[in-house]
PDB file of C-alpha atoms in Angstrom:
ATOM      1  CA  UNK A   5      10.834 -19.301 -67.596  1.00  0.00           C
ATOM      2  CA  UNK A   6      12.669 -16.752 -69.644  1.00  0.00           C
ATOM      3  CA  UNK A   7      14.016 -13.579 -67.116  1.00  0.00           C
ATOM      4  CA  UNK A   8      11.659 -11.242 -67.861  1.00  0.00           C
ATOM      5  CA  UNK A   9       8.387 -13.340 -67.041  1.00  0.00           C
ATOM      6  CA  UNK A  10       6.306 -12.068 -63.953  1.00  0.00           C
ATOM      7  CA  UNK A  11       5.324 -15.027 -61.382  1.00  0.00           C
ATOM      8  CA  UNK A  12       2.193 -14.282 -59.646  1.00  0.00           C
ATOM      9  CA  UNK A  13       1.491 -15.844 -56.393  1.00  0.00           C
ATOM     10  CA  UNK A  14      -1.394 -16.537 -54.253  1.00  0.00           C
ATOM     11  CA  UNK A  15       0.142 -14.864 -50.775  1.00  0.00           C
ATOM     12  CA  UNK A  16      -1.804 -12.557 -49.056  1.00  0.00           C
ATOM     13  CA  UNK A  17      -0.290  -8.426 -48.353  1.00  0.00           C
ATOM     14  CA  UNK A  18       1.682  -8.988 -44.802  1.00  0.00           C
ATOM     15  CA  UNK A  19       0.591  -7.156 -41.586  1.00  0.00           C
ATOM     16  CA  UNK A  20       2.797  -5.196 -39.709  1.00  0.00           C
ATOM     17  CA  UNK A  21       2.637  -4.451 -36.775  1.00  0.00           C
ATOM     18  CA  UNK A  22       1.679  -6.275 -33.186  1.00  0.00           C
ATOM     19  CA  UNK A  23      -0.836  -9.071 -33.413  1.00  0.00           C
ATOM     20  CA  UNK A  24      -3.920  -7.259 -31.789  1.00  0.00           C
ATOM     21  CA  UNK A  25      -4.823  -7.934 -27.929  1.00  0.00           C
ATOM     22  CA  UNK A  26      -8.927  -9.104 -27.326  1.00  0.00           C
ATOM     23  CA  UNK A  27     -10.275  -9.614 -24.282  1.00  0.00           C
ATOM     24  CA  UNK A  28     -11.559 -13.194 -23.596  1.00  0.00           C
ATOM     25  CA  UNK A  29     -13.110 -15.015 -21.114  1.00  0.00           C
ATOM     26  CA  UNK A  30      -9.450 -17.189 -21.002  1.00  0.00           C
ATOM     27  CA  UNK A  31      -8.082 -14.346 -20.734  1.00  0.00           C
ATOM     28  CA  UNK A  32     -10.309 -12.624 -18.071  1.00  0.00           C
ATOM     29  CA  UNK A  33      -9.523 -16.319 -15.694  1.00  0.00           C
ATOM     30  CA  UNK A  34      -5.753 -15.698 -16.212  1.00  0.00           C
ATOM     31  CA  UNK A  35      -5.991 -11.983 -15.236  1.00  0.00           C
ATOM     32  CA  UNK A  36      -7.726 -13.579 -12.275  1.00  0.00           C
ATOM     33  CA  UNK A  37      -5.431 -16.118 -11.664  1.00  0.00           C
ATOM     34  CA  UNK A  38      -2.723 -14.379 -11.865  1.00  0.00           C
ATOM     35  CA  UNK A  39      -3.755 -11.219  -9.674  1.00  0.00           C
ATOM     36  CA  UNK A  40      -4.714 -13.734  -7.020  1.00  0.00           C
ATOM     37  CA  UNK A  41      -1.110 -15.624  -6.617  1.00  0.00           C
ATOM     38  CA  UNK A  42      -0.603 -11.718  -6.094  1.00  0.00           C
ATOM     39  CA  UNK A  43       1.859 -10.978  -9.207  1.00  0.00           C
ATOM     40  CA  UNK A  44       1.739  -7.404  -9.522  1.00  0.00           C
ATOM     41  CA  UNK A  45       0.314  -5.965 -12.387  1.00  0.00           C
ATOM     42  CA  UNK A  46       3.080  -5.871 -14.956  1.00  0.00           C
ATOM     43  CA  UNK A  47       3.901  -9.713 -14.263  1.00  0.00           C
ATOM     44  CA  UNK A  48       0.161  -9.876 -14.919  1.00  0.00           C
ATOM     45  CA  UNK A  49       1.026  -8.627 -18.692  1.00  0.00           C
ATOM     46  CA  UNK A  50       3.982 -10.445 -19.267  1.00  0.00           C
ATOM     47  CA  UNK A  51       2.537 -13.777 -18.107  1.00  0.00           C
ATOM     48  CA  UNK A  52      -0.154 -12.840 -20.309  1.00  0.00           C
ATOM     49  CA  UNK A  53       1.650 -11.622 -23.337  1.00  0.00           C
ATOM     50  CA  UNK A  54       1.118  -7.807 -23.765  1.00  0.00           C
ATOM     51  CA  UNK A  55       3.082  -4.500 -22.945  1.00  0.00           C
ATOM     52  CA  UNK A  56       2.595  -3.001 -19.583  1.00  0.00           C
ATOM     53  CA  UNK A  57       1.034  -0.211 -21.566  1.00  0.00           C
ATOM     54  CA  UNK A  58      -2.221  -2.306 -23.667  1.00  0.00           C
ATOM     55  CA  UNK A  59      -2.311  -3.766 -20.141  1.00  0.00           C
ATOM     56  CA  UNK A  60      -3.028  -0.689 -18.754  1.00  0.00           C
ATOM     57  CA  UNK A  61      -4.969   1.172 -21.352  1.00  0.00           C
ATOM     58  CA  UNK A  62      -7.019  -2.644 -21.355  1.00  0.00           C
ATOM     59  CA  UNK A  63      -7.651  -2.233 -16.951  1.00  0.00           C
ATOM     60  CA  UNK A  64      -8.446   2.056 -17.974  1.00  0.00           C
ATOM     61  CA  UNK A  65     -11.310   0.747 -20.464  1.00  0.00           C
ATOM     62  CA  UNK A  66     -12.574  -2.601 -19.672  1.00  0.00           C
ATOM     63  CA  UNK A  67     -14.196  -3.021 -16.588  1.00  0.00           C
ATOM     64  CA  UNK A  68     -14.199  -6.560 -17.630  1.00  0.00           C
ATOM     65  CA  UNK A  69     -10.708  -6.581 -17.529  1.00  0.00           C
ATOM     66  CA  UNK A  70     -10.461  -4.323 -13.939  1.00  0.00           C
ATOM     67  CA  UNK A  71     -13.069  -6.537 -11.850  1.00  0.00           C
ATOM     68  CA  UNK A  72     -11.259  -9.690 -12.871  1.00  0.00           C
ATOM     69  CA  UNK A  73      -7.846  -8.414 -11.569  1.00  0.00           C
ATOM     70  CA  UNK A  74     -10.237  -6.573  -8.289  1.00  0.00           C
ATOM     71  CA  UNK A  75     -11.397 -10.398  -8.142  1.00  0.00           C
ATOM     72  CA  UNK A  76      -8.403 -12.427  -8.367  1.00  0.00           C
ATOM     73  CA  UNK A  77      -6.933  -9.593  -5.549  1.00  0.00           C
ATOM     74  CA  UNK A  78      -9.694  -9.693  -3.192  1.00  0.00           C
ATOM     75  CA  UNK A  79      -9.634 -13.649  -3.148  1.00  0.00           C
ATOM     76  CA  UNK A  80      -5.796 -13.618  -2.550  1.00  0.00           C
ATOM     77  CA  UNK A  81      -6.196 -11.377   0.414  1.00  0.00           C
ATOM     78  CA  UNK A  82      -9.672 -13.340   1.959  1.00  0.00           C
ATOM     79  CA  UNK A  83      -7.244 -16.425   2.175  1.00  0.00           C
ATOM     80  CA  UNK A  84      -4.009 -14.905   3.591  1.00  0.00           C
ATOM     81  CA  UNK A  85      -6.149 -13.402   6.076  1.00  0.00           C
ATOM     82  CA  UNK A  86      -8.655 -15.924   7.048  1.00  0.00           C
ATOM     83  CA  UNK A  87      -5.303 -18.172   7.391  1.00  0.00           C
ATOM     84  CA  UNK A  88      -3.846 -15.583   9.568  1.00  0.00           C
ATOM     85  CA  UNK A  89      -7.254 -15.779  12.206  1.00  0.00           C
ATOM     86  CA  UNK A  90      -6.984 -19.347  11.833  1.00  0.00           C
ATOM     87  CA  UNK A  91      -3.019 -19.104  13.167  1.00  0.00           C
ATOM     88  CA  UNK A  92      -4.138 -16.084  15.459  1.00  0.00           C
ATOM     89  CA  UNK A  93      -6.889 -18.578  16.675  1.00  0.00           C
ATOM     90  CA  UNK A  94      -5.347 -21.753  17.634  1.00  0.00           C
ATOM     91  CA  UNK A  95      -2.341 -19.754  19.599  1.00  0.00           C
ATOM     92  CA  UNK A  96       0.301 -18.695  17.397  1.00  0.00           C
ATOM     93  CA  UNK A  97       1.699 -15.385  19.046  1.00  0.00           C
ATOM     94  CA  UNK A  98       3.369 -14.197  16.430  1.00  0.00           C
ATOM     95  CA  UNK A  99      -0.363 -14.129  13.749  1.00  0.00           C
ATOM     96  CA  UNK A 100      -2.248 -12.815  17.294  1.00  0.00           C
ATOM     97  CA  UNK A 101       0.532  -9.643  17.544  1.00  0.00           C
ATOM     98  CA  UNK A 102       0.053  -9.140  14.404  1.00  0.00           C
ATOM     99  CA  UNK A 103      -3.716  -9.218  14.589  1.00  0.00           C
ATOM    100  CA  UNK A 104      -4.233  -7.092  16.687  1.00  0.00           C
ATOM    101  CA  UNK A 105      -1.342  -4.724  16.707  1.00  0.00           C
ATOM    102  CA  UNK A 106      -4.008  -3.982  12.497  1.00  0.00           C
ATOM    103  CA  UNK A 107      -6.867  -4.392  13.660  1.00  0.00           C
ATOM    104  CA  UNK A 108      -6.699  -2.236  17.320  1.00  0.00           C
ATOM    105  CA  UNK A 109      -3.791  -0.422  16.166  1.00  0.00           C
ATOM    106  CA  UNK A 110      -5.111   2.771  19.512  1.00  0.00           C
ATOM    107  CA  UNK A 111      -4.429  -0.212  22.106  1.00  0.00           C
ATOM    108  CA  UNK A 112      -1.666  -2.587  19.833  1.00  0.00           C
ATOM    109  CA  UNK A 113       0.768  -0.159  19.016  1.00  0.00           C
ATOM    110  CA  UNK A 114       4.410  -0.552  19.935  1.00  0.00           C
ATOM    111  CA  UNK A 115       4.793   3.443  19.549  1.00  0.00           C
ATOM    112  CA  UNK A 116       3.252   6.177  21.643  1.00  0.00           C
ATOM    113  CA  UNK A 117       2.384   9.311  19.755  1.00  0.00           C
ATOM    114  CA  UNK A 118       4.297  11.994  21.011  1.00  0.00           C
ATOM    115  CA  UNK A 119       2.399  15.439  21.953  1.00  0.00           C
ATOM    116  CA  UNK A 120       4.627  17.237  19.193  1.00  0.00           C
ATOM    117  CA  UNK A 121       6.935  16.654  16.178  1.00  0.00           C
ATOM    118  CA  UNK A 122       9.613  18.739  15.613  1.00  0.00           C
ATOM    119  CA  UNK A 123       8.396  21.652  13.761  1.00  0.00           C
ATOM    120  CA  UNK A 124       5.810  22.621  16.657  1.00  0.00           C
ATOM    121  CA  UNK A 125       8.909  22.415  18.996  1.00  0.00           C
ATOM    122  CA  UNK A 126      11.332  24.495  17.545  1.00  0.00           C
ATOM    123  CA  UNK A 127       8.460  27.079  17.230  1.00  0.00           C
ATOM    124  CA  UNK A 128       8.425  27.190  20.985  1.00  0.00           C
ATOM    125  CA  UNK A 129      10.183  29.559  23.139  1.00  0.00           C
ATOM    126  CA  UNK A 130      12.523  27.985  26.117  1.00  0.00           C
ATOM    127  CA  UNK A 131      10.384  29.444  28.242  1.00  0.00           C
ATOM    128  CA  UNK A 132       6.689  27.828  26.577  1.00  0.00           C
ATOM    129  CA  UNK A 133       8.821  24.504  25.976  1.00  0.00           C
ATOM    130  CA  UNK A 134      10.108  24.148  29.854  1.00  0.00           C
ATOM    131  CA  UNK A 135       6.370  25.100  30.553  1.00  0.00           C
ATOM    132  CA  UNK A 136       5.187  22.074  28.617  1.00  0.00           C
ATOM    133  CA  UNK A 137       8.250  19.986  29.319  1.00  0.00           C
ATOM    134  CA  UNK A 138       6.515  20.399  33.634  1.00  0.00           C
ATOM    135  CA  UNK A 139       3.205  19.976  32.465  1.00  0.00           C
ATOM    136  CA  UNK A 140       4.101  16.733  31.796  1.00  0.00           C
ATOM    137  CA  UNK A 141       4.829  14.596  34.958  1.00  0.00           C
ATOM    138  CA  UNK A 142       6.546  11.782  32.691  1.00  0.00           C
ATOM    139  CA  UNK A 143       8.987  13.694  31.174  1.00  0.00           C
ATOM    140  CA  UNK A 144       9.116  15.831  34.068  1.00  0.00           C
ATOM    141  CA  UNK A 145      10.257  13.702  36.562  1.00  0.00           C
ATOM    142  CA  UNK A 146      12.943  12.030  34.353  1.00  0.00           C
ATOM    143  CA  UNK A 147      14.426  15.599  33.546  1.00  0.00           C
ATOM    144  CA  UNK A 148      13.636  16.730  37.383  1.00  0.00           C
ATOM    145  CA  UNK A 149      17.434  18.166  38.243  1.00  0.00           C
ATOM    146  CA  UNK A 150      18.252  19.662  34.775  1.00  0.00           C
ATOM    147  CA  UNK A 151      15.404  21.581  34.277  1.00  0.00           C
ATOM    148  CA  UNK A 152      16.140  25.477  35.807  1.00  0.00           C
ATOM    149  CA  UNK A 153      13.574  26.049  38.892  1.00  0.00           C
ATOM    150  CA  UNK A 154      10.786  28.035  38.138  1.00  0.00           C
ATOM    151  CA  UNK A 155      11.696  31.978  38.907  1.00  0.00           C
ATOM    152  CA  UNK A 156       9.907  34.167  41.273  1.00  0.00           C
ATOM    153  CA  UNK A 157       7.134  36.160  38.918  1.00  0.00           C
ATOM    154  CA  UNK A 158       6.559  32.492  36.721  1.00  0.00           C
ATOM    155  CA  UNK A 159       5.319  31.076  40.273  1.00  0.00           C
ATOM    156  CA  UNK A 160       2.988  33.594  41.326  1.00  0.00           C
ATOM    157  CA  UNK A 161       1.716  33.940  37.383  1.00  0.00           C
ATOM    158  CA  UNK A 162       0.137  30.065  38.045  1.00  0.00           C
ATOM    159  CA  UNK A 163      -0.879  31.196  41.376  1.00  0.00           C
TER     160      UNK A 163
END
C-alpha cells in the first residue's frame, strides 16, 4: 500500500448515545419482583439498568410498566400484612398492639386528641380560656387550687 491509497472497510457507522430501552415481558417480571422485595423505584431503575428519568417516563407512559410496579408492591404488602395478622392471632402482643393501633386508631391510639390547638388557644381572651378550663372537669380538678375564683358577676351570669 502506498501512503496515498484509501482502504474501504465494511464497518457500520457507530451509533452515539445510550441503547434504547424496551419494555419486555422479562423486564416487567423483574420490575414486579424488585417492587415486591421493597426496593424503591430509583433502586429498581438501577437494577434494570436504566436512568431514573427513563424509569419514571416509562411508568407514566406504559400501563404495563406501572401495573408491574403496583402488583409487586401489593404482593409485598399482602405478604407482610398476612404475616402480621398470623403473629397477632398466635398471641404476639407487639403484633396485636400494632394491628389494633393501625386498624382501630379511634379506640387504641396512645394519644388523646386535645380539644384546642395552640393557634385557637392564642385567640382566646384570658376570661374565655379560664371558662374553657372550668368546663373541662379533668383539667379543672388538676388546677383547682391555681385558678382564680369566679367573680361575682361571672357567677350571676351562669345562673
